[in-house]
Each structure stands twice: as structure tokens, then as C-alpha cells.
CSV table of C-alpha atoms in Angstrom, one decimal:
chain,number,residue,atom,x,y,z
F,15,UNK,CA,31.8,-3.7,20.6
F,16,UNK,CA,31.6,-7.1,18.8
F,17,UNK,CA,32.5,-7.1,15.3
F,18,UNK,CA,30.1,-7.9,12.5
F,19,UNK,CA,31.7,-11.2,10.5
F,20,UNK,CA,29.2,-12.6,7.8
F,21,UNK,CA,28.8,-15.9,6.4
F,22,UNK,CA,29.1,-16.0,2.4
F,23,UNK,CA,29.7,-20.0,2.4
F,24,UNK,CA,26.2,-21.1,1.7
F,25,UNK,CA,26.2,-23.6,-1.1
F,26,UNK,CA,23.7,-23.3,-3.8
F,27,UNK,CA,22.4,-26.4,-4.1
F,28,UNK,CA,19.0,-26.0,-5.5
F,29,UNK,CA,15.4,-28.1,-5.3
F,30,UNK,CA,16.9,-30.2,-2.6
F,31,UNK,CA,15.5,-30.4,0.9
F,32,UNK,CA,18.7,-29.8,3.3
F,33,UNK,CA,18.6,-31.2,6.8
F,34,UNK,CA,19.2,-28.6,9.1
F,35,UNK,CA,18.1,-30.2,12.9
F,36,UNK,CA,15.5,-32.6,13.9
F,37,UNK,CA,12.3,-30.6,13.3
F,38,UNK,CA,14.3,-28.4,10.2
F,39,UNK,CA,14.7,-28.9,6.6
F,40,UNK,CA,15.1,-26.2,4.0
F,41,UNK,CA,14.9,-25.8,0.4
F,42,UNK,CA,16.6,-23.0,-1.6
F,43,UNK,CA,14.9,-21.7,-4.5
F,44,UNK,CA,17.1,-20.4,-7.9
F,45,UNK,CA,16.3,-16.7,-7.1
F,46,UNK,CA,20.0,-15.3,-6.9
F,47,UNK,CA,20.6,-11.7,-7.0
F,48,UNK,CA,22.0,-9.1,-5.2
F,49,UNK,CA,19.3,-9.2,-2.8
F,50,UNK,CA,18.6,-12.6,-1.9
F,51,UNK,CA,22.0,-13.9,-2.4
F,52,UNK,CA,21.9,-17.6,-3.0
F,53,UNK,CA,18.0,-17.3,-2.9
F,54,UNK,CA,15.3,-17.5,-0.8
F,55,UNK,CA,15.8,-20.9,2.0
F,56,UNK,CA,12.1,-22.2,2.6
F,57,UNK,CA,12.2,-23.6,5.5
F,58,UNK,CA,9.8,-27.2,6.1
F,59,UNK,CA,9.4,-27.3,10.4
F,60,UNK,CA,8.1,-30.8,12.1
F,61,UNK,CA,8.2,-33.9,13.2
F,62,UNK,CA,6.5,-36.8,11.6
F,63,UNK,CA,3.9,-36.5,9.4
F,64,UNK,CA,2.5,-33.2,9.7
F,65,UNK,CA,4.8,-30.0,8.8
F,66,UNK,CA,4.8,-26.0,8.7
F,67,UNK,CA,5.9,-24.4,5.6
F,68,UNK,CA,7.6,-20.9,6.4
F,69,UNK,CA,8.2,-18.3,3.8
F,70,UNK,CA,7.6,-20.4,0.9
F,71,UNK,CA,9.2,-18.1,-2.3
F,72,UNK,CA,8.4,-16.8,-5.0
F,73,UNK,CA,5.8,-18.4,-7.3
F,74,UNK,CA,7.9,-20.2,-9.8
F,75,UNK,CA,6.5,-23.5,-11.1
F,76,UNK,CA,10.0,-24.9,-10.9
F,77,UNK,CA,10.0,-24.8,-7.3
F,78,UNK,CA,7.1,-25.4,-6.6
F,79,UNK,CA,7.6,-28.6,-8.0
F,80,UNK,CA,10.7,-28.6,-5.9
F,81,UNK,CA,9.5,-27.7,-2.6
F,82,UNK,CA,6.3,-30.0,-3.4
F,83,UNK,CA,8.5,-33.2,-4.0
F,84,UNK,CA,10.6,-32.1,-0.9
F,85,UNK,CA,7.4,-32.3,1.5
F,86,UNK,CA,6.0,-35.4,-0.3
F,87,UNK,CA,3.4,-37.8,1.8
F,88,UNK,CA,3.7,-35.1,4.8
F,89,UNK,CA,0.9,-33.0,5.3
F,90,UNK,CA,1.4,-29.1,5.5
F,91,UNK,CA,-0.7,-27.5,8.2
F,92,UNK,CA,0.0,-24.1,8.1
F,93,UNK,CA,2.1,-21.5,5.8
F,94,UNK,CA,3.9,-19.1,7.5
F,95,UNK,CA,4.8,-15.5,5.8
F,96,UNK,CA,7.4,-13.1,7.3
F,97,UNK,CA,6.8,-10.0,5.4
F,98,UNK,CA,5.2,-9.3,2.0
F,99,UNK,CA,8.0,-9.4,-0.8
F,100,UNK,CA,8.0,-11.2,-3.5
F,101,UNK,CA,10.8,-13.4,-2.8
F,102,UNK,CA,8.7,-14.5,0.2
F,103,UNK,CA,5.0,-14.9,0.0
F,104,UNK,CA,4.0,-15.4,-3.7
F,105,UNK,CA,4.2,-18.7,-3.4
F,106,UNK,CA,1.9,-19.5,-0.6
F,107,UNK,CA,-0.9,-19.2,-3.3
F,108,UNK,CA,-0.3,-22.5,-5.2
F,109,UNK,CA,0.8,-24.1,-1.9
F,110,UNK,CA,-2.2,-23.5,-0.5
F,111,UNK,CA,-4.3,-24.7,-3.3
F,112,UNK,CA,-2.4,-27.9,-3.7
F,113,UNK,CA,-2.3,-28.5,0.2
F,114,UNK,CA,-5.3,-27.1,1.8
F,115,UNK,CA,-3.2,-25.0,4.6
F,116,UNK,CA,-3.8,-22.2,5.6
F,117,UNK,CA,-1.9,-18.9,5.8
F,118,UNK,CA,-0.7,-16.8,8.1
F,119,UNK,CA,0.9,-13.3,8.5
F,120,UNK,CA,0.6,-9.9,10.5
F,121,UNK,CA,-1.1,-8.5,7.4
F,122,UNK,CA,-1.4,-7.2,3.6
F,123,UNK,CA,1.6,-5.2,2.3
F,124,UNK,CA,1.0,-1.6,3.2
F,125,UNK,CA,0.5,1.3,0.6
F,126,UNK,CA,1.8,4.9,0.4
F,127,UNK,CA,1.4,7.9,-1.1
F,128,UNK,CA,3.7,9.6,-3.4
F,129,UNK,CA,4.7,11.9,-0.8
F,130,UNK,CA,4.9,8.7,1.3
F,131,UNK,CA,2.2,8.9,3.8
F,132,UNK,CA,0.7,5.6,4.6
F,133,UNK,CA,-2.8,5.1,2.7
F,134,UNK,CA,-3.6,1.5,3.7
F,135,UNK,CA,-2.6,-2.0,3.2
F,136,UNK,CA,-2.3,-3.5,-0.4
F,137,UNK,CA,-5.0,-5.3,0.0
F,138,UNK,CA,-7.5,-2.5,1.0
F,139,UNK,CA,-5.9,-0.3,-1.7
F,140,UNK,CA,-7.0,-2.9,-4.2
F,141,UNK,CA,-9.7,-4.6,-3.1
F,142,UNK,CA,-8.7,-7.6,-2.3
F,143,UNK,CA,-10.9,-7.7,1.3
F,144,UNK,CA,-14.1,-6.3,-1.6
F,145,UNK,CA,-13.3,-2.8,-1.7
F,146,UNK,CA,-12.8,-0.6,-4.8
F,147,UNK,CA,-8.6,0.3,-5.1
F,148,UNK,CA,-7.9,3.2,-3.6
F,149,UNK,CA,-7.0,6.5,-6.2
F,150,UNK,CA,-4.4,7.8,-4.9
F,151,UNK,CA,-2.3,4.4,-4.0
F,152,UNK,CA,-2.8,2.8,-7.1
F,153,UNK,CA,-0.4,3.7,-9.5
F,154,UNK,CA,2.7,4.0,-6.2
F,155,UNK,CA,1.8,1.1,-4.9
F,156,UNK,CA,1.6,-0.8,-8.3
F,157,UNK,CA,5.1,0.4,-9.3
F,158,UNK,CA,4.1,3.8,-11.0
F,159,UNK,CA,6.4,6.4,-9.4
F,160,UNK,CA,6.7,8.0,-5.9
F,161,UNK,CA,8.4,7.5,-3.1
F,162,UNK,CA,6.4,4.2,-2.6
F,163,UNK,CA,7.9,2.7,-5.6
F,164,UNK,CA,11.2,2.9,-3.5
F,165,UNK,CA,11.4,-0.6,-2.3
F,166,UNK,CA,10.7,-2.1,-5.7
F,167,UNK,CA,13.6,-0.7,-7.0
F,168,UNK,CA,15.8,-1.9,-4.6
F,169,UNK,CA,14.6,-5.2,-3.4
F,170,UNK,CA,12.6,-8.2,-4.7
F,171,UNK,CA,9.5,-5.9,-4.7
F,172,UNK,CA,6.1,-6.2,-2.7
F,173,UNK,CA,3.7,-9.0,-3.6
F,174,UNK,CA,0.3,-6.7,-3.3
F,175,UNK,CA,-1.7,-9.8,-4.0
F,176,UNK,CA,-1.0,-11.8,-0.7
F,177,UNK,CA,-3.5,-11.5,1.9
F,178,UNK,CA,-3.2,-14.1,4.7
F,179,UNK,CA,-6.0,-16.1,5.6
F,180,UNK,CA,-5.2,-15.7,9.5
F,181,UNK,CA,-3.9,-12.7,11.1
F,182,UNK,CA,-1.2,-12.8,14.3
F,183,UNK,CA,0.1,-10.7,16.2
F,184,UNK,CA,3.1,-10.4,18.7
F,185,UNK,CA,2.9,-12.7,21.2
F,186,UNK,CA,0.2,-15.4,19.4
F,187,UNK,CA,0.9,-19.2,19.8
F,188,UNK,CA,0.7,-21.6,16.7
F,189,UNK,CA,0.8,-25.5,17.6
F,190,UNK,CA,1.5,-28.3,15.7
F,191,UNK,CA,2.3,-31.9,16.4
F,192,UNK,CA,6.0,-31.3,18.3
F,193,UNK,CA,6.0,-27.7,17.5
F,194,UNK,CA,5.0,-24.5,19.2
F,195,UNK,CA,6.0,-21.2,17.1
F,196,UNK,CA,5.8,-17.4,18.8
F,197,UNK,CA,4.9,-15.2,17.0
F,198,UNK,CA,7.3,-12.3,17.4
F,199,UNK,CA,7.3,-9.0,16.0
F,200,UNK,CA,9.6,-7.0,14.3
F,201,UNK,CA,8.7,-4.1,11.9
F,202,UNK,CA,11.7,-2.3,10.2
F,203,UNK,CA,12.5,-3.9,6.9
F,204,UNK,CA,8.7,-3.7,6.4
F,205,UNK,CA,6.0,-2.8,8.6
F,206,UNK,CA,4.2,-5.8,8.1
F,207,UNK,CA,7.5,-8.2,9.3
F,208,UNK,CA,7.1,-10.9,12.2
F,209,UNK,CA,9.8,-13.3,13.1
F,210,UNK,CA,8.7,-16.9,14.1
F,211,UNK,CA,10.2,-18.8,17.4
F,212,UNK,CA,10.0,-22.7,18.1
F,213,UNK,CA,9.8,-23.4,21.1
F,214,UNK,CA,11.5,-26.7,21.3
F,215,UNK,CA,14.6,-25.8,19.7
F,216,UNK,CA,14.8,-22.2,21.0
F,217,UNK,CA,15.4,-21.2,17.1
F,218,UNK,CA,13.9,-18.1,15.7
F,219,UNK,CA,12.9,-17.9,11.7
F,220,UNK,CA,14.1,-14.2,11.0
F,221,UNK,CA,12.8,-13.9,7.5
F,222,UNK,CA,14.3,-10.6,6.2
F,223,UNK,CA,15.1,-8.7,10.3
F,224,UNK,CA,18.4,-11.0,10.3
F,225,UNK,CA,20.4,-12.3,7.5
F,226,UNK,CA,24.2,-13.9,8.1
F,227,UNK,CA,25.5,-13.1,4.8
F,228,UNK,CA,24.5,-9.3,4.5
F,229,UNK,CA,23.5,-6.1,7.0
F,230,UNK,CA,19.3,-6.0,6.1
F,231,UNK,CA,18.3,-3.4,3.6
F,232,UNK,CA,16.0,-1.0,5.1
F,233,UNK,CA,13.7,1.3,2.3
F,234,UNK,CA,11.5,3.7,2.9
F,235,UNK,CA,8.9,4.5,3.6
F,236,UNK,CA,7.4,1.3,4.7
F,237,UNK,CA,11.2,0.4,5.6
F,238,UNK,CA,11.7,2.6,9.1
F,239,UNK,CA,14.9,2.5,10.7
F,240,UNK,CA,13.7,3.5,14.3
F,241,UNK,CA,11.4,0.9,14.1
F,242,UNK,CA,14.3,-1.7,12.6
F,243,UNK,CA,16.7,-0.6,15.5
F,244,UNK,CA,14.3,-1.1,18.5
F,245,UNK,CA,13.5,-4.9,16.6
F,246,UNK,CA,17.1,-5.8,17.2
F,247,UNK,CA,17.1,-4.6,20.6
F,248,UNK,CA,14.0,-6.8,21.1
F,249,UNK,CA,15.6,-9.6,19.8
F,250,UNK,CA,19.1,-9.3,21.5
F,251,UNK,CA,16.6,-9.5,24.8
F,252,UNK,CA,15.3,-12.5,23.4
F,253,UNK,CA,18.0,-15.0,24.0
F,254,UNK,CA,17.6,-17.1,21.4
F,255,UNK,CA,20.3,-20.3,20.4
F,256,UNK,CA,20.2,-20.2,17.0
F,257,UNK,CA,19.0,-17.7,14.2
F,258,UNK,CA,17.4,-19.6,10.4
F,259,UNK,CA,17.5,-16.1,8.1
F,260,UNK,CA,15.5,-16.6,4.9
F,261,UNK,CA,18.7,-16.0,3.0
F,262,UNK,CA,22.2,-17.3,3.8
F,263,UNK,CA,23.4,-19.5,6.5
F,264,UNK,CA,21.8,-20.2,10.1
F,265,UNK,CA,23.4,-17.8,13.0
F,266,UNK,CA,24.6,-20.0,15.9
F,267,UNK,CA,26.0,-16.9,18.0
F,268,UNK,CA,23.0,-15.3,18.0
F,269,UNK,CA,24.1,-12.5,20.8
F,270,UNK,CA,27.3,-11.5,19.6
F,271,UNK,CA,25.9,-11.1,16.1
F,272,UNK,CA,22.9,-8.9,17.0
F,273,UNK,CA,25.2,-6.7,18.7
F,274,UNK,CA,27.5,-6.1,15.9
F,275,UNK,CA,24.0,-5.7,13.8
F,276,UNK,CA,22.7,-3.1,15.8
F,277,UNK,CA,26.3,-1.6,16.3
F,278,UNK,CA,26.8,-1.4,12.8
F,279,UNK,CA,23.7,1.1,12.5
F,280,UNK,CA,24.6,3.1,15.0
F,281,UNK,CA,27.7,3.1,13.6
F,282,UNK,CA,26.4,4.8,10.4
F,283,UNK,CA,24.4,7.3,12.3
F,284,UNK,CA,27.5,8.5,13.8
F,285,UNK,CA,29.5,8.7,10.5
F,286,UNK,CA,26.5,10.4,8.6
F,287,UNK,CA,26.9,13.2,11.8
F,288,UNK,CA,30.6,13.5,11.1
F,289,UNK,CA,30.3,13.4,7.2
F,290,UNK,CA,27.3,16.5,7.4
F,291,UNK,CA,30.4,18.1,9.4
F,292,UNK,CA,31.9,17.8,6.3
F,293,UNK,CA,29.7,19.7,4.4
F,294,UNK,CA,28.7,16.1,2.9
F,295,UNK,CA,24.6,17.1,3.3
F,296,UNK,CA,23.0,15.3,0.7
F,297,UNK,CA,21.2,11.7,0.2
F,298,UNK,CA,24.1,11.4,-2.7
F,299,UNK,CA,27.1,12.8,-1.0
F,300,UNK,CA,26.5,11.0,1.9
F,301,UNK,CA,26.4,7.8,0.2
F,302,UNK,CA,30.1,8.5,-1.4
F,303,UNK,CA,31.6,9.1,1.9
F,304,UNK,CA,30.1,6.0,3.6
F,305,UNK,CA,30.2,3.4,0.6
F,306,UNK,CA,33.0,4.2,-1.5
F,307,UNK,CA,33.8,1.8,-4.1
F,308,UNK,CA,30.2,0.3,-3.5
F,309,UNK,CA,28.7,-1.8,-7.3
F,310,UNK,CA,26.2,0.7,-9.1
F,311,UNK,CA,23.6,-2.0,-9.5
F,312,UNK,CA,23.6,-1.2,-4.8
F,313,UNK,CA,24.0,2.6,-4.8
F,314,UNK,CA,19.8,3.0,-4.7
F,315,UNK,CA,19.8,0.6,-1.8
F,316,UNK,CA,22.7,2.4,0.0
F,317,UNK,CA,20.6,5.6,-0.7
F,318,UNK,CA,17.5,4.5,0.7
F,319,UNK,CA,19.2,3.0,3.7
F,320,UNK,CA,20.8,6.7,4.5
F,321,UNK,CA,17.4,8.0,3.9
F,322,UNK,CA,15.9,5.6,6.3
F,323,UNK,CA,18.8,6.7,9.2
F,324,UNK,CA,18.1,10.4,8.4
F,325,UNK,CA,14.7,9.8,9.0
F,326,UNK,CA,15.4,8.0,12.1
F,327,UNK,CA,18.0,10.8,13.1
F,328,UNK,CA,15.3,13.6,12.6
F,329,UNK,CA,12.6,11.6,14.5
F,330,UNK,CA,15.3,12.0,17.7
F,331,UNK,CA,16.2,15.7,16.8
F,332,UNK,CA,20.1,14.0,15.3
F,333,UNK,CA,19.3,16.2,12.0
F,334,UNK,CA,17.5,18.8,10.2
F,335,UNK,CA,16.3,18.5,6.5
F,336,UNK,CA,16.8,21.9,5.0
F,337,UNK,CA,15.8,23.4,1.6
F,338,UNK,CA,17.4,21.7,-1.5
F,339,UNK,CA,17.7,18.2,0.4
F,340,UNK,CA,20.3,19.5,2.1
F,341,UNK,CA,20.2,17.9,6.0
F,342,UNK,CA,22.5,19.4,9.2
F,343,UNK,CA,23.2,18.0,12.4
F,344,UNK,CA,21.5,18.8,15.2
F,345,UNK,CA,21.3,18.5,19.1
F,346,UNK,CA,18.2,17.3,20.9
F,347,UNK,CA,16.9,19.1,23.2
């Protein structure tokens, strides 16, 4: 089994386009936290003149300004968005309006019920395609309670308000002058997630999937861990040189390091088997037997995440939820 080493030496050197290959620069925006780590690296793809813009960051004039001044005479042709969370996509709004390029992404965040059953996307829920916001998502998806409200808790929180002007799906082509991205799919931190691949340097932009300082955190219930695991396993089949994470450091051993990623959750699925043996057969319990010591300002992200693998377990017959949110072990038949 490879082991899972992560990369904490990222500099935070802010406003600054960074020179990362021929076609790559990045610029890191001053969102630190728990989350993002050193904040969210916008990366600007291309040669010459004309450039792609992926995951541009949160909509803070500041950096704006920043990433603005760091793409000066070139022209941006396209905006790329990973997934829907607000240390992402807010910011393709004003880019958009001061460049003219379009966006594009797999779609609008999606919304859930209270009891977590998906309703629609954000931008259905709240009429932002000309529809009237949906009663039942409204107050979930607009951080008002219920399981929905999960994510927001726990990560950067979903931007509702970006709808891209182009949809793509797995396996579309964008080309630009000396660039050719693949679109490549990979729902499990979000539904809505897709990774981006150029061509010419056999890189792939893993917004959220991937990151090299931190394992990925995965929230239900539009985080789905089945769904996360069988990404990796795409991506380990990709064969890919080099991974560019929206936060932390680029992954140059790509294989080894998806290994150890999807080893790491497996990992957990075994210990939350051995810890139910334990009588430890609660969301809460389960989280003190696999993250002791872990910072309060994490333990609702470690709970999700369990939640997520319980899910995932129960989908394969792995566990049982019983009365009183009590879960046991099971075999599948």
C-alpha cells in the first residue's frame, strides 16, 4: 500500500502570478482557513495572448484586482469552474463582466431537502433559469437548517448564484490557442465536480477531488462517498504526470498518491467496521475513536465525512442504521 505523505510547504505569497510550466501561472487568493489552507490557487492556462482562467475564487474586490493585473493585455477566453463553492466560482461573475468570457461548468449547485433528498439544482430552486424558488429547498439550501445546510458548516459554503453559461460534460473538448482541456468528471466532493485535463502537458486541474496538503472533505448529502471513491479509481486509470489542486502544491507522483488517497478511505471504512465491534455505533463515537486529538473548529467535518462512509458502507450492505442513530456491521449478501 503506498503511504499518503502531504505537502504543507506552499508559500503564501499573495496577488502574485507564480510561474508554474510553460502554459501555467497561478495566483493565490488571501482566503486561508481550515479549509482552503493557504487559499484558493487560480490557475491562468495558455500560451501567448489568449488564456483560460480556471476556478477563479471568491468574489473579493482585492483579488480581483489581483488576478486582473496578473492576466493584463492577455485576453481570457473561457472561465472554467470545478464545482460550486464559494471559494471557487463567485468570482467568475466580475471576471466575466470585465472580460467578456464565458463560463463553463457541469452545472448549478444542487439543492436538498431537509431530510436530504435531492430537490433540484440551485439555480432551478431559485429561479435563476426564470422559475419561481422552489418551497421546500429554499430555506436548506439558503443556509436555514437541515441536513442540506451540512456543507456550509463545514466548508467554504455553496455559491447558489453561479449558473454557467455553457454546460460540459465528461468527455467534452475545450480548445484554445496551444491548449486542449478534457473535460473529466468526478462527482464526490460535490455532485456537480469536474476535473479539467490539458492535453499538452498531460496535467489535470483537480479543483477540490485532489488536494496535496489535505485528504478531501466529503459532506453530505451532495458530498457522496461511493461516488468520491469510484472518481479516484477513474483517475488512477487516467495516468496523468502531474496533478494542479485548487489548494496547496501541484502532485508530481500522481499514481502513488491516488493510491494512498483511495487507501486512506478504505482504510477508514475498515476501522469504522472494527470500532462498531466496539460498541462505538454512533456518528459521535465513531468520530473519537478515529480522530482523537482532532481541533474542535474540524470535528463537524470529521462527522460528516463518517456520515458520508456510512452511507457508502450501507449502499454495499457494510452497515445497518438502527434506531437512535445507532449503526452495526453487516455482511453483504
Amino acid at each position: 500500500m503506498d503511504d499518503l505523505h502531504f505537502d504543507q510547504s506552499l508559500p503564501p505569497a499573495y496577488g502574485v502570478e507564480q510561474r508554474l510550466s510553460a502554459r501555467i501561472g497561478r495566483v493565490l487568493a488571501p482566503n486561508p482557513s481550515p479549509f482552503t489552507f493557504r487559499g484558493t490557487g487560480v490557475y491562468i492556462v495558455g500560451e501567448g495572448s489568449k488564456v483560460v482562467v480556471i476556478d477563479p475564487g471568491p468574489d473579493d474586490p482585492g483579488h480581483l484586482a489581483a488576478l486582473k493585473a496578473a492576466i493584463g493585455a492577455r485576453t481570457v477566453t473561457h472561465i472554467l469552474i470545478t464545482h460550486t463553492h464559494r471559494d471557487h466560482s463567485p468570482a467568475a461573475a466580475p471576471l466575466k463582466q470585465a472580460t467578456g468570457a464565458k463560463t463553463y461548468g457541469y452545472g448549478a449547485h444542487a439543492v436538498f431537502s431537509p431530510s436530504g433528498l435531492r430537490i433540484a439544482s440551485a439555480a432551478t430552486a431559485f429561479g435563476s433559469l426564470g422559475g419561481e424558488p422552489h418551497p421546500a429547498a429554499s430555506a436548506d439550501a439558503r443556509g436555514g437548517g437541515g441536513t442540506g445546510n451540512a456543507e456550509r458548516m463545514v466548508e467554504e459554503g455553496a455559491d447558489v448564484d453561479f449558473v454557467p453559461d455553457m454546460l460540459v460534460k465528461d468527455g467534452d473538448v475545450i480548445a484554445v490557442e496551444g491548449c486542449t482541456f478534457h473535460c473529466v468528471f468526478t462527482p464526490g466532493h460535490t455532485s456537480n465536480h469536474m476535473c479539467y485535463a490539458l492535453e499538452e502537458e498531460k496535467a489535470l486541474f483537480t479543483g477540490d477531488h485532489v488536494m496535496g496538503w489535505s485528504t478531501t472533505v466529503v459532506a453530505p448529502p451532495d458530498g457522496n462517498m461511493g461516488d468520491y471513491m469510484r472518481s479516484l479509481e477513474k483517475l488512477i486509470a487516467r495516468k496523468d504526470r502531474i496533478l494542479y489542486p485548487t489548494h496547496g502544491s501541484p502532485i508530481e507522483k500522481p499514481a502513488s498518491f491516488l493510491r494512498a488517497y483511495l487507501s486512506h478511505r478504505r482504510m477508514r471504512e475498515t476501522q469504522i467496521v472494527r470500532a462498531l465491534a466496539r460498541g462505538r455505533d454512533t456518528v459521535p463515537l465513531l468520530v473519537e475513536s478515529l480522530y482523537a486529538g482532532l481541533a474542535p473548529s474540524l470535528r463537524r467535518a470529521a462527522a460528516l465525512t463518517v456520515q458520508a462512509h456510512l452511507q457508502h458502507m450501507e449502499e454495499e450492505g457494510r452497515a445497518v442504521l438502527m434506531g437512535g442513530g445507532r449503526y452495526e456491521a453487516s455482511v453483504p449478501r
